[in-house]
Amino acid sequence: MKNSRSTFSQAVRYALVAAGVLMAAQAAPAAAQKTLKVVVHADLKILDPVWTTAFISNRHALLIYDMLYGLDSKLVPQPQMVEKHAVSDDGLVYTFTLRPGLKFHDGAPVTSTDVVASWNRWNKRDPMGQRLASFTASLEAVDDKTFRLTLKEKYGLVLETLGKSTGGLFIMPERVAKTDPQQQIKEYVGSGPFVFEQSEWRPGNKVVYRKNPDYVPRSDKTDAMAGAKIAKVDRVEWLYIPDHNTSLSALQAGEIDYFEAPPLDFVPMLEKNPRIKVIDIEPLGLQGILRPNFLYPPFNHPKARQALLYMVKQEDYMRAVVGNPKLYKKFCGAFFLCGSDNESSVGSEPLMKQDFEKAKALMKEAGYNGEKIVVLQPTDRAQYNAMTMVTIQMLRKAGLNVDVQAMDWGTVLSRRANKGNPYETGYHLFHTTHGGPSTANPVSNTWFNSRCEKANPGWACDMELDKLVEDWSRESDRAKRKVILDRIQARAYETVPYVPIGQYTQPIAVRSNISGVLITNVPVYWNIEKK
């Protein structure tokens, strides 16, 4: 941090002018309004939550769209846009009724036709949606408020699928939802508690949302992602300030209200400031991952992906990424998060003891002969950048010829979705994180999905592993499920959809006059008050 007060003020002023904050204040068209100013973790460039799994795009979607169901604090799905549902005696037919008062931001009513179109687009991309689709015989709109799902056979995760908050089923107007799922939408009309102000969107700078005056919240008590979603501020402004010291100074000076992802080495200092509250909103934490590209050599060969396991030492990553041992686990070999019901250490032995000679031997067996390995390095995401730096050192120590390509995170998101040759428009390796209930479940874990062309970027491909996940989803007996889960974990350490590099906690920091922050595993902005 800068010690000079003048330098500090100058830095804050510069950043906020750049973010448009002071311009807005000078114009003061909404001086009486309550505006929540948030420094977010990434620049919002992709506005389609179906096309990408980027956290920032999902958080944008949670503001402007609504969902059929939401998970409460016990991770039980509760009706959200749905008023009620009925299940036939044989468990094969679900009939849903939308609650009254649902409107899109353009004033049009939300109908069953919109729901069916949104569902049919979403289930082409989301792994849990894909799984439900494989059990589905038909999905149809019965009338404007009623829609019906008919299953081929009983499936126990219907409501859990509809209520998942990461990569969830966001309801869009039919005309938007008819967009090819492989293409991005071009219209951003939701029915959620906030409205996206597209005219004020400045990529690389600021995103603005205003309270939706027509939104009718549920009457139930707010409970995590379930119950009433009440917007208690008039505007939410997302500011993208890549320099963390500037963001920290802005929070300390009260120029911003909410710092979504403060660097973890800032946390002890923030906790000592009486004007700031540090809140852990993710009880299960985050899992860092190293994702290989299955489409190209050498990582199209399982031996090369297994070699990565022998190169990784999780504690090295966690020291570089987190620093504070109180915020990370020294080791976690569970694909579905330590601390969850699906924690397992089966098969994780290669990850427990770093062995570069073993890694070199496996790379040789995979046919590697010194070709360049393209690694995407996001320079504006401190944690991801730190992960990548550790990986670069690790690969070089194992004798690999590393080609580091530095870019901002928004560019990484576009590049990682490109299936092109690694030496032209593609890549071999990149880092990301995931966490919360979706990661803890084999069906909804997006990066674990190994359905080849239907998988997330990197396109993990192992239909035997996918079959085990399907077996798990069919089984309702808890003990039998545990047996299958261990088989899933063992198989995953053979084919390696990704390498878990460690599990840690990422708290948020807010000013002390901010209340109502929900423990939801993902930042949401309803229920938040600013006094």
Coordinates of C-alpha atoms in Angstrom, one line a residue:
M1 CA 0.0 0.0 0.0
K2 CA 1.0 3.6 -0.5
N3 CA 1.8 5.4 2.7
S4 CA 1.4 8.9 1.4
R5 CA -2.1 10.3 2.0
S6 CA -1.9 12.5 -1.0
T7 CA -0.8 9.6 -3.2
F8 CA -3.6 7.5 -1.7
S9 CA -6.2 10.1 -2.5
Q10 CA -4.9 10.7 -5.9
A11 CA -5.0 6.9 -6.7
V12 CA -8.6 6.6 -5.4
R13 CA -9.7 9.6 -7.3
Y14 CA -8.1 8.5 -10.5
A15 CA -9.6 5.0 -10.3
L16 CA -13.1 6.3 -9.5
V17 CA -13.0 8.9 -12.2
A18 CA -12.0 6.1 -14.6
A19 CA -14.9 4.1 -13.3
G20 CA -17.3 6.9 -13.9
V21 CA -18.2 7.3 -10.2
L22 CA -17.3 10.9 -9.9
M23 CA -19.0 11.7 -13.2
A24 CA -22.2 10.2 -12.0
A25 CA -21.9 12.1 -8.7
Q26 CA -21.4 15.4 -10.6
A27 CA -24.4 14.8 -12.7
A28 CA -26.4 13.7 -9.6
P29 CA -29.6 12.8 -11.4
A30 CA -30.3 10.3 -8.6
A31 CA -28.9 12.0 -5.6
A32 CA -31.7 10.8 -3.4
Q33 CA -31.3 7.3 -4.5
K34 CA -29.4 4.6 -2.6
T35 CA -26.6 3.2 -4.8
L36 CA -24.6 0.2 -3.8
K37 CA -21.1 0.5 -5.3
V38 CA -19.4 -2.8 -5.7
V39 CA -15.9 -3.6 -7.0
V40 CA -16.3 -6.9 -8.7
H41 CA -13.7 -9.6 -9.3
A42 CA -13.8 -9.5 -13.1
D43 CA -14.8 -7.4 -16.1
L44 CA -18.3 -8.3 -17.4
K45 CA -17.8 -9.0 -21.1
I46 CA -20.1 -12.0 -21.8
L47 CA -23.8 -11.4 -20.9
D48 CA -25.1 -14.9 -21.7
P49 CA -25.2 -17.2 -18.6
V50 CA -26.0 -20.2 -20.8
W51 CA -23.1 -19.7 -23.2
T52 CA -20.4 -19.3 -20.5
T53 CA -19.9 -20.6 -17.0
A54 CA -17.9 -17.5 -16.0
F55 CA -18.7 -16.4 -12.4
I56 CA -19.2 -12.8 -13.4
S57 CA -21.8 -13.7 -16.1
N58 CA -23.7 -15.9 -13.7
R59 CA -23.8 -13.1 -11.1
H60 CA -25.1 -10.7 -13.7
A61 CA -27.8 -13.3 -14.5
L62 CA -28.8 -13.6 -10.9
L63 CA -29.5 -9.9 -10.8
I64 CA -31.7 -9.6 -13.8
Y65 CA -33.3 -13.0 -14.3
D66 CA -35.5 -15.1 -12.1
M67 CA -35.5 -18.9 -11.6
L68 CA -38.2 -21.5 -11.2
Y69 CA -36.7 -22.7 -7.9
G70 CA -34.1 -21.6 -5.4
L71 CA -32.0 -23.4 -2.8
D72 CA -32.6 -22.5 0.8
S73 CA -29.9 -22.4 3.4
K74 CA -30.2 -26.2 3.9
L75 CA -29.8 -26.6 0.1
V76 CA -33.4 -27.7 -0.3
P77 CA -35.1 -26.5 -3.5
Q78 CA -38.0 -24.1 -2.8
P79 CA -40.5 -22.6 -5.3
Q80 CA -39.4 -19.2 -6.7
M81 CA -41.2 -18.4 -10.0
V82 CA -43.3 -21.5 -9.5
E83 CA -46.4 -21.2 -7.3
K84 CA -47.0 -24.9 -7.0
H85 CA -46.3 -28.2 -8.5
A86 CA -47.8 -31.7 -8.5
V87 CA -46.2 -35.1 -9.2
S88 CA -48.2 -38.1 -10.6
D89 CA -48.4 -41.2 -8.4
D90 CA -45.9 -43.0 -10.6
G91 CA -43.4 -40.1 -10.3
L92 CA -43.2 -39.6 -14.0
V93 CA -45.2 -36.4 -14.6
Y94 CA -44.5 -33.1 -13.0
T95 CA -47.1 -30.3 -13.5
F96 CA -45.9 -26.8 -12.6
T97 CA -47.9 -23.6 -12.2
L98 CA -46.3 -20.1 -12.4
R99 CA -47.1 -17.7 -9.7
P100 CA -49.1 -14.5 -10.6
G101 CA -47.6 -11.1 -11.3
L102 CA -44.5 -12.3 -13.2
K103 CA -43.4 -9.8 -15.8
F104 CA -40.4 -9.3 -18.0
H105 CA -38.6 -5.9 -17.8
D106 CA -40.3 -4.9 -21.1
G107 CA -43.7 -5.3 -19.5
A108 CA -44.7 -8.6 -21.1
P109 CA -46.0 -11.3 -18.9
V110 CA -43.8 -14.4 -18.2
T111 CA -45.6 -17.4 -19.7
S112 CA -45.1 -21.2 -19.8
T113 CA -43.9 -20.8 -23.4
D114 CA -41.0 -18.6 -22.2
V115 CA -40.2 -21.3 -19.6
V116 CA -40.1 -24.1 -22.1
A117 CA -37.9 -22.2 -24.5
S118 CA -35.5 -21.2 -21.8
W119 CA -35.4 -24.7 -20.4
N120 CA -34.7 -26.3 -23.9
R121 CA -31.8 -23.9 -24.6
W122 CA -30.3 -24.3 -21.1
N123 CA -30.3 -28.1 -21.1
K124 CA -28.1 -28.1 -24.2
R125 CA -25.2 -26.6 -22.3
D126 CA -25.6 -27.2 -18.5
P127 CA -24.4 -30.7 -17.3
M128 CA -27.3 -31.1 -14.8
G129 CA -29.7 -29.9 -17.4
Q130 CA -28.3 -32.4 -19.9
R131 CA -28.7 -35.1 -17.4
L132 CA -32.4 -34.3 -16.7
A133 CA -32.9 -34.1 -20.5
S134 CA -31.7 -37.6 -20.9
F135 CA -34.6 -38.7 -18.5
T136 CA -37.1 -36.5 -20.2
A137 CA -39.9 -37.8 -22.5
S138 CA -41.5 -34.4 -23.1
L139 CA -41.7 -30.8 -21.9
E140 CA -44.7 -28.8 -22.9
A141 CA -46.6 -25.7 -22.2
V142 CA -50.2 -26.6 -21.2
D143 CA -51.5 -23.0 -21.0
D144 CA -50.0 -19.6 -20.2
K145 CA -49.4 -20.5 -16.6
T146 CA -49.0 -24.2 -16.6
F147 CA -46.2 -26.5 -18.0
R148 CA -45.6 -30.2 -17.8
L149 CA -42.5 -32.4 -17.6
T150 CA -43.0 -36.1 -18.4
L151 CA -40.1 -38.4 -17.6
K152 CA -39.1 -41.7 -19.3
E153 CA -38.3 -43.1 -15.8
K154 CA -38.2 -41.7 -12.3
Y155 CA -35.4 -39.2 -11.6
G156 CA -34.8 -37.9 -8.0
L157 CA -33.0 -34.7 -8.8
V158 CA -35.7 -32.8 -10.8
L159 CA -36.2 -29.9 -8.4
E160 CA -32.5 -29.8 -7.4
T161 CA -31.7 -29.4 -11.1
L162 CA -34.2 -26.5 -11.5
G163 CA -33.0 -24.8 -8.4
K164 CA -29.2 -24.8 -9.0
S165 CA -27.8 -21.3 -8.7
T166 CA -24.6 -21.7 -10.6
G167 CA -25.3 -22.2 -14.3
G168 CA -29.0 -22.2 -13.4
L169 CA -32.1 -22.2 -15.4
F170 CA -32.7 -18.4 -16.0
I171 CA -36.0 -17.6 -17.6
M172 CA -35.8 -15.4 -20.7
P173 CA -38.4 -14.3 -23.2
E174 CA -39.1 -17.0 -25.8
R175 CA -37.7 -14.9 -28.7
V176 CA -34.4 -14.6 -26.8
A177 CA -34.4 -18.2 -25.6
K178 CA -34.7 -19.5 -29.2
T179 CA -31.1 -18.3 -29.8
D180 CA -28.9 -21.2 -30.8
P181 CA -27.2 -22.3 -27.5
Q182 CA -23.9 -22.3 -29.2
Q183 CA -24.3 -18.6 -30.0
Q184 CA -24.6 -15.7 -27.5
I185 CA -27.9 -13.9 -26.9
K186 CA -28.1 -10.3 -28.0
E187 CA -31.0 -9.1 -25.9
Y188 CA -30.9 -8.9 -22.1
V189 CA -34.5 -8.8 -20.8
G190 CA -35.1 -10.6 -17.6
S191 CA -37.9 -10.6 -14.9
G192 CA -35.6 -10.5 -11.9
P193 CA -35.4 -7.8 -9.1
F194 CA -32.9 -5.6 -11.0
V195 CA -32.9 -4.3 -14.6
F196 CA -29.7 -4.2 -16.6
E197 CA -29.0 -0.6 -17.9
Q198 CA -27.4 -1.5 -21.2
S199 CA -27.0 2.2 -22.1
E200 CA -24.7 2.7 -19.1
W201 CA -22.6 -0.5 -19.6
R202 CA -19.0 0.4 -20.1
P203 CA -17.0 -2.8 -20.6
G204 CA -13.7 -2.6 -18.7
N205 CA -15.2 0.0 -16.4
K206 CA -18.8 -0.1 -15.1
V207 CA -22.1 -2.0 -15.2
V208 CA -25.3 -0.5 -13.8
Y209 CA -28.5 -2.2 -12.6
R210 CA -31.6 -0.4 -11.3
K211 CA -34.3 -1.7 -9.1
N212 CA -37.2 -3.3 -11.0
P213 CA -40.3 -1.4 -9.8
D214 CA -42.6 -4.1 -11.2
Y215 CA -40.9 -7.1 -9.5
V216 CA -43.3 -8.9 -7.2
P217 CA -41.2 -10.8 -4.6
R218 CA -42.5 -13.9 -2.9
S219 CA -44.1 -13.5 0.5
D220 CA -41.9 -16.2 2.1
K221 CA -39.0 -15.1 4.3
T222 CA -35.7 -14.7 2.5
D223 CA -33.6 -17.8 3.0
A224 CA -30.4 -18.0 0.9
M225 CA -31.4 -18.3 -2.7
A226 CA -35.0 -19.0 -1.8
G227 CA -37.9 -16.8 -0.5
A228 CA -38.4 -13.1 -1.1
K229 CA -35.9 -11.3 -3.3
I230 CA -36.4 -7.7 -2.2
A231 CA -34.3 -5.0 -3.8
K232 CA -33.5 -2.6 -0.9
V233 CA -31.2 -0.3 -2.9
D234 CA -32.2 1.7 -6.0
R235 CA -29.1 1.0 -8.0
V236 CA -26.2 -1.4 -8.0
E237 CA -23.1 -0.2 -9.7
W238 CA -20.4 -2.8 -10.6
L239 CA -17.0 -1.2 -10.9
Y240 CA -14.1 -3.0 -12.4
I241 CA -10.8 -1.7 -10.9
P242 CA -8.0 -4.2 -11.6
D243 CA -5.6 -2.6 -9.2
H244 CA -6.4 -4.1 -5.8
N245 CA -4.6 -1.5 -3.7
T246 CA -6.9 1.1 -5.3
S247 CA -10.0 -0.9 -4.5
L248 CA -8.8 -1.4 -1.0
S249 CA -8.2 2.4 -0.6
A250 CA -11.7 3.1 -2.0
L251 CA -13.3 0.7 0.5
Q252 CA -11.4 2.2 3.4
A253 CA -12.3 5.7 2.3
G254 CA -16.0 4.8 1.9
E255 CA -15.9 5.5 -1.9
I256 CA -17.2 2.0 -2.5
D257 CA -19.5 -0.2 -0.3
Y258 CA -18.6 -3.8 -1.3
F259 CA -15.3 -5.4 -2.3
E260 CA -16.3 -8.7 -3.8
A261 CA -13.0 -10.6 -3.9
P262 CA -10.3 -8.8 -1.8
P263 CA -6.9 -10.4 -2.1
L264 CA -6.6 -12.9 0.7
D265 CA -3.5 -11.2 2.1
F266 CA -5.7 -8.1 2.7
V267 CA -8.1 -10.0 5.0
P268 CA -6.2 -9.6 8.4
M269 CA -5.9 -5.9 7.8
L270 CA -9.6 -5.6 6.8
E271 CA -10.7 -7.5 9.9
K272 CA -9.0 -5.0 12.1
N273 CA -10.9 -2.0 10.6
P274 CA -14.0 -1.2 12.6
R275 CA -15.6 0.4 9.6
I276 CA -15.4 -2.7 7.6
K277 CA -17.0 -6.2 7.9
V278 CA -15.4 -9.3 6.4
I279 CA -18.0 -11.9 5.6
D280 CA -17.6 -15.5 4.4
I281 CA -20.6 -16.1 2.1
E282 CA -19.3 -19.5 0.8
P283 CA -19.4 -22.1 3.6
L284 CA -18.0 -24.8 1.3
G285 CA -15.3 -22.6 -0.2
L286 CA -13.7 -22.6 -3.6
Q287 CA -11.7 -25.2 -5.4
G288 CA -8.9 -24.2 -7.8
I289 CA -8.5 -26.3 -10.8
L290 CA -6.0 -26.8 -13.6
R291 CA -7.9 -27.7 -16.8
P292 CA -6.2 -29.5 -19.7
N293 CA -7.5 -29.4 -23.3
F294 CA -8.6 -32.9 -24.2
L295 CA -8.7 -32.0 -27.9
Y296 CA -5.0 -31.8 -28.6
P297 CA -1.7 -33.6 -27.8
P298 CA -0.3 -34.2 -25.3
F299 CA -3.3 -33.8 -23.0
N300 CA -5.6 -35.8 -25.3
H301 CA -3.7 -38.7 -23.8
P302 CA -4.6 -39.8 -20.2
K303 CA -1.0 -40.4 -19.3
A304 CA -0.2 -36.7 -19.9
R305 CA -3.1 -35.7 -17.7
Q306 CA -2.0 -38.1 -15.0
A307 CA 1.5 -36.6 -15.3
L308 CA 0.0 -33.3 -14.1
L309 CA -1.1 -35.0 -10.9
Y310 CA 2.5 -35.9 -10.1
M311 CA 3.7 -32.4 -10.8
V312 CA 1.2 -30.6 -8.5
K313 CA 1.8 -29.9 -4.9
Q314 CA -1.4 -28.3 -3.5
E315 CA 0.3 -26.5 -0.6
D316 CA 2.6 -24.7 -3.1
Y317 CA -0.5 -23.4 -4.9
M318 CA -2.3 -22.4 -1.7
R319 CA 0.7 -20.6 -0.3
A320 CA 1.0 -18.6 -3.5
V321 CA -2.8 -18.0 -4.0
V322 CA -4.0 -17.6 -0.4
G323 CA -1.0 -17.2 1.9
N324 CA -3.0 -17.3 5.2
P325 CA -3.1 -21.0 6.3
K326 CA -6.4 -20.3 8.1
L327 CA -8.1 -19.8 4.8
Y328 CA -7.1 -23.0 3.0
K329 CA -6.9 -26.7 3.4
K330 CA -3.4 -28.2 3.4
F331 CA -4.6 -31.0 1.2
C332 CA -7.9 -31.9 -0.4
G333 CA -8.1 -34.7 -3.0
A334 CA -11.9 -34.7 -3.3
F335 CA -13.3 -33.7 -6.6
F336 CA -16.6 -32.8 -4.9
L337 CA -15.1 -30.6 -2.1
C338 CA -13.8 -31.5 1.3
G339 CA -16.5 -30.8 3.9
S340 CA -19.3 -31.8 1.6
D341 CA -21.5 -35.0 1.8
N342 CA -19.6 -36.3 -1.2
E343 CA -16.1 -35.9 0.1
S344 CA -13.8 -38.8 -0.9
S345 CA -10.0 -39.3 -1.0
V346 CA -10.2 -42.4 -3.1
G347 CA -7.6 -42.4 -5.9
S348 CA -5.9 -39.2 -4.9
E349 CA -2.5 -40.8 -4.0
P350 CA -0.8 -39.4 -7.1
L351 CA -1.7 -35.9 -5.9
M352 CA -0.3 -36.5 -2.4
K353 CA 3.4 -36.7 -3.3
Q354 CA 5.1 -34.6 -5.9
D355 CA 7.2 -36.8 -8.2
F356 CA 8.7 -35.1 -11.3
E357 CA 10.5 -38.2 -12.5
K358 CA 7.2 -40.1 -12.6
A359 CA 5.7 -37.1 -14.3
K360 CA 8.4 -37.1 -17.0
A361 CA 8.0 -40.8 -17.6
L362 CA 4.2 -40.4 -18.0
M363 CA 4.7 -37.5 -20.5
K364 CA 7.0 -39.7 -22.5
E365 CA 4.5 -42.5 -22.5
A366 CA 2.0 -40.0 -23.8
G367 CA 4.3 -39.3 -26.7
Y368 CA 5.4 -35.8 -25.6
N369 CA 8.6 -34.8 -27.4
G370 CA 9.3 -31.2 -26.3
E371 CA 6.5 -29.4 -28.2
K372 CA 5.4 -26.1 -26.8
I373 CA 2.7 -26.2 -24.1
V374 CA 0.4 -23.1 -24.4
V375 CA -0.7 -21.8 -21.0
L376 CA -3.2 -19.0 -20.7
Q377 CA -2.2 -16.5 -18.0
P378 CA -4.8 -14.0 -16.8
T379 CA -2.8 -11.0 -15.6
D380 CA -5.7 -9.1 -14.0
R381 CA -7.0 -11.9 -11.7
A382 CA -4.5 -12.0 -8.8
Q383 CA -5.4 -15.5 -7.6
Y384 CA -5.6 -17.0 -11.1
N385 CA -2.3 -15.3 -12.0
A386 CA -0.7 -16.8 -8.9
M387 CA -1.9 -20.2 -9.8
T388 CA -0.6 -19.9 -13.3
M389 CA 2.8 -18.8 -12.1
V390 CA 3.1 -21.9 -9.9
T391 CA 2.0 -24.1 -12.9
I392 CA 4.6 -22.5 -15.2
Q393 CA 7.4 -23.3 -12.7
M394 CA 6.0 -26.8 -12.2
L395 CA 5.8 -27.6 -15.9
R396 CA 9.3 -26.3 -16.6
K397 CA 10.7 -28.3 -13.7
A398 CA 9.1 -31.4 -15.3
G399 CA 11.0 -30.6 -18.5
L400 CA 8.1 -29.2 -20.6
N401 CA 8.5 -26.4 -23.1
V402 CA 6.1 -23.8 -21.8
D403 CA 4.6 -21.0 -24.0
V404 CA 3.0 -18.5 -21.6
Q405 CA 0.3 -16.3 -23.3
A406 CA -0.6 -13.4 -21.0
M407 CA -4.0 -11.6 -21.4
D408 CA -6.8 -10.2 -19.3
W409 CA -9.4 -12.5 -17.8
G410 CA -12.2 -11.5 -20.2
T411 CA -9.9 -12.5 -23.1
V412 CA -9.2 -15.8 -21.4
L413 CA -12.9 -16.5 -21.2
S414 CA -13.3 -16.1 -24.9
R415 CA -10.0 -17.9 -25.7
R416 CA -10.8 -20.9 -23.6
A417 CA -14.1 -21.5 -25.4
N418 CA -12.2 -21.7 -28.7
K419 CA -11.6 -25.2 -30.0
G420 CA -8.9 -24.1 -32.4
N421 CA -5.3 -25.2 -32.6
P422 CA -3.4 -24.3 -29.4
Y423 CA -0.7 -22.5 -31.4
E424 CA -3.2 -20.3 -33.2
T425 CA -6.5 -19.6 -31.3
G426 CA -6.6 -22.4 -28.7
Y427 CA -4.5 -23.5 -25.7
H428 CA -3.3 -26.5 -23.7
L429 CA -3.9 -25.4 -20.1
F430 CA -5.7 -22.8 -18.1
H431 CA -6.8 -22.2 -14.5
T432 CA -10.2 -21.4 -13.0
T433 CA -12.1 -22.0 -9.7
H434 CA -15.5 -23.3 -8.8
G435 CA -17.3 -24.0 -5.5
G436 CA -20.5 -24.3 -3.5
P437 CA -23.3 -26.9 -3.8
S438 CA -23.0 -27.2 -7.6
T439 CA -19.4 -28.3 -7.3
A440 CA -20.1 -30.8 -4.5
N441 CA -22.5 -32.8 -6.6
P442 CA -21.2 -35.1 -9.4
V443 CA -24.2 -34.3 -11.6
S444 CA -24.0 -30.5 -11.4
N445 CA -20.2 -30.1 -11.2
T446 CA -19.7 -28.3 -14.4
W447 CA -16.0 -28.9 -14.8
F448 CA -16.3 -32.6 -13.9
N449 CA -18.8 -33.1 -16.8
S450 CA -17.0 -35.4 -19.1
R451 CA -19.5 -35.6 -21.9
C452 CA -17.0 -34.7 -24.7
E453 CA -18.6 -32.2 -27.0
K454 CA -21.2 -31.3 -24.4
A455 CA -18.5 -30.6 -21.7
N456 CA -17.2 -27.2 -20.6
P457 CA -14.1 -25.7 -22.4
G458 CA -11.3 -28.3 -22.3
W459 CA -14.0 -30.8 -23.4
A460 CA -13.3 -33.6 -21.0
C461 CA -14.3 -36.8 -22.6
D462 CA -14.9 -40.1 -20.7
M463 CA -18.3 -41.7 -21.2
E464 CA -17.4 -44.4 -18.8
L465 CA -17.1 -41.8 -16.1
D466 CA -20.3 -40.2 -17.3
K467 CA -22.0 -43.6 -17.0
L468 CA -20.9 -43.8 -13.3
V469 CA -22.3 -40.3 -12.7
E470 CA -25.6 -41.4 -14.2
D471 CA -25.6 -44.5 -12.0
W472 CA -25.1 -42.3 -9.0
S473 CA -28.0 -40.0 -10.0
R474 CA -30.4 -43.0 -10.3
E475 CA -29.5 -44.5 -6.9
S476 CA -31.5 -43.2 -3.9
D477 CA -29.9 -45.4 -1.2
R478 CA -27.3 -43.3 0.6
A479 CA -24.9 -46.2 1.3
K480 CA -25.0 -47.5 -2.2
R481 CA -24.5 -44.0 -3.5
K482 CA -21.3 -43.7 -1.5
V483 CA -19.9 -46.9 -3.1
I484 CA -20.6 -45.5 -6.6
L485 CA -19.1 -42.1 -5.6
D486 CA -15.9 -43.8 -4.7
R487 CA -15.8 -45.5 -8.1
I488 CA -16.5 -42.2 -9.7
Q489 CA -13.6 -40.6 -7.9
A490 CA -11.2 -43.5 -8.7
R491 CA -12.1 -43.3 -12.4
A492 CA -11.6 -39.6 -12.4
Y493 CA -8.1 -39.9 -11.1
E494 CA -7.4 -42.2 -14.1
T495 CA -8.8 -39.9 -16.8
V496 CA -8.4 -36.6 -15.0
P497 CA -11.1 -34.1 -16.2
Y498 CA -9.2 -31.5 -14.2
V499 CA -6.5 -31.4 -11.5
P500 CA -7.8 -30.1 -8.1
I501 CA -5.0 -27.7 -6.9
G502 CA -6.5 -26.8 -3.5
Q503 CA -9.6 -25.6 -1.6
Y504 CA -9.8 -22.2 0.1
T505 CA -12.2 -19.6 1.3
Q506 CA -12.8 -16.2 -0.4
P507 CA -14.6 -13.8 1.9
I508 CA -16.1 -10.5 0.8
A509 CA -15.6 -7.1 2.5
V510 CA -18.3 -4.5 3.0
R511 CA -18.6 -1.1 4.8
S512 CA -20.1 -1.4 8.3
N513 CA -23.3 0.5 7.1
I514 CA -24.1 -2.4 4.8
S515 CA -26.4 -5.1 6.2
G516 CA -28.5 -8.0 4.9
V517 CA -25.7 -9.8 3.0
L518 CA -26.9 -13.3 2.4
I519 CA -24.9 -16.5 2.9
T520 CA -25.6 -17.9 -0.5
N521 CA -22.3 -19.3 -1.8
V522 CA -22.4 -16.7 -4.5
P523 CA -22.8 -12.9 -4.2
V524 CA -26.3 -11.6 -4.7
Y525 CA -27.6 -8.1 -4.1
W526 CA -31.2 -8.4 -3.1
N527 CA -31.9 -8.0 0.7
I528 CA -28.9 -5.7 1.1
E529 CA -29.5 -2.4 2.9
K530 CA -27.3 0.7 2.9
K531 CA -27.8 3.0 5.9

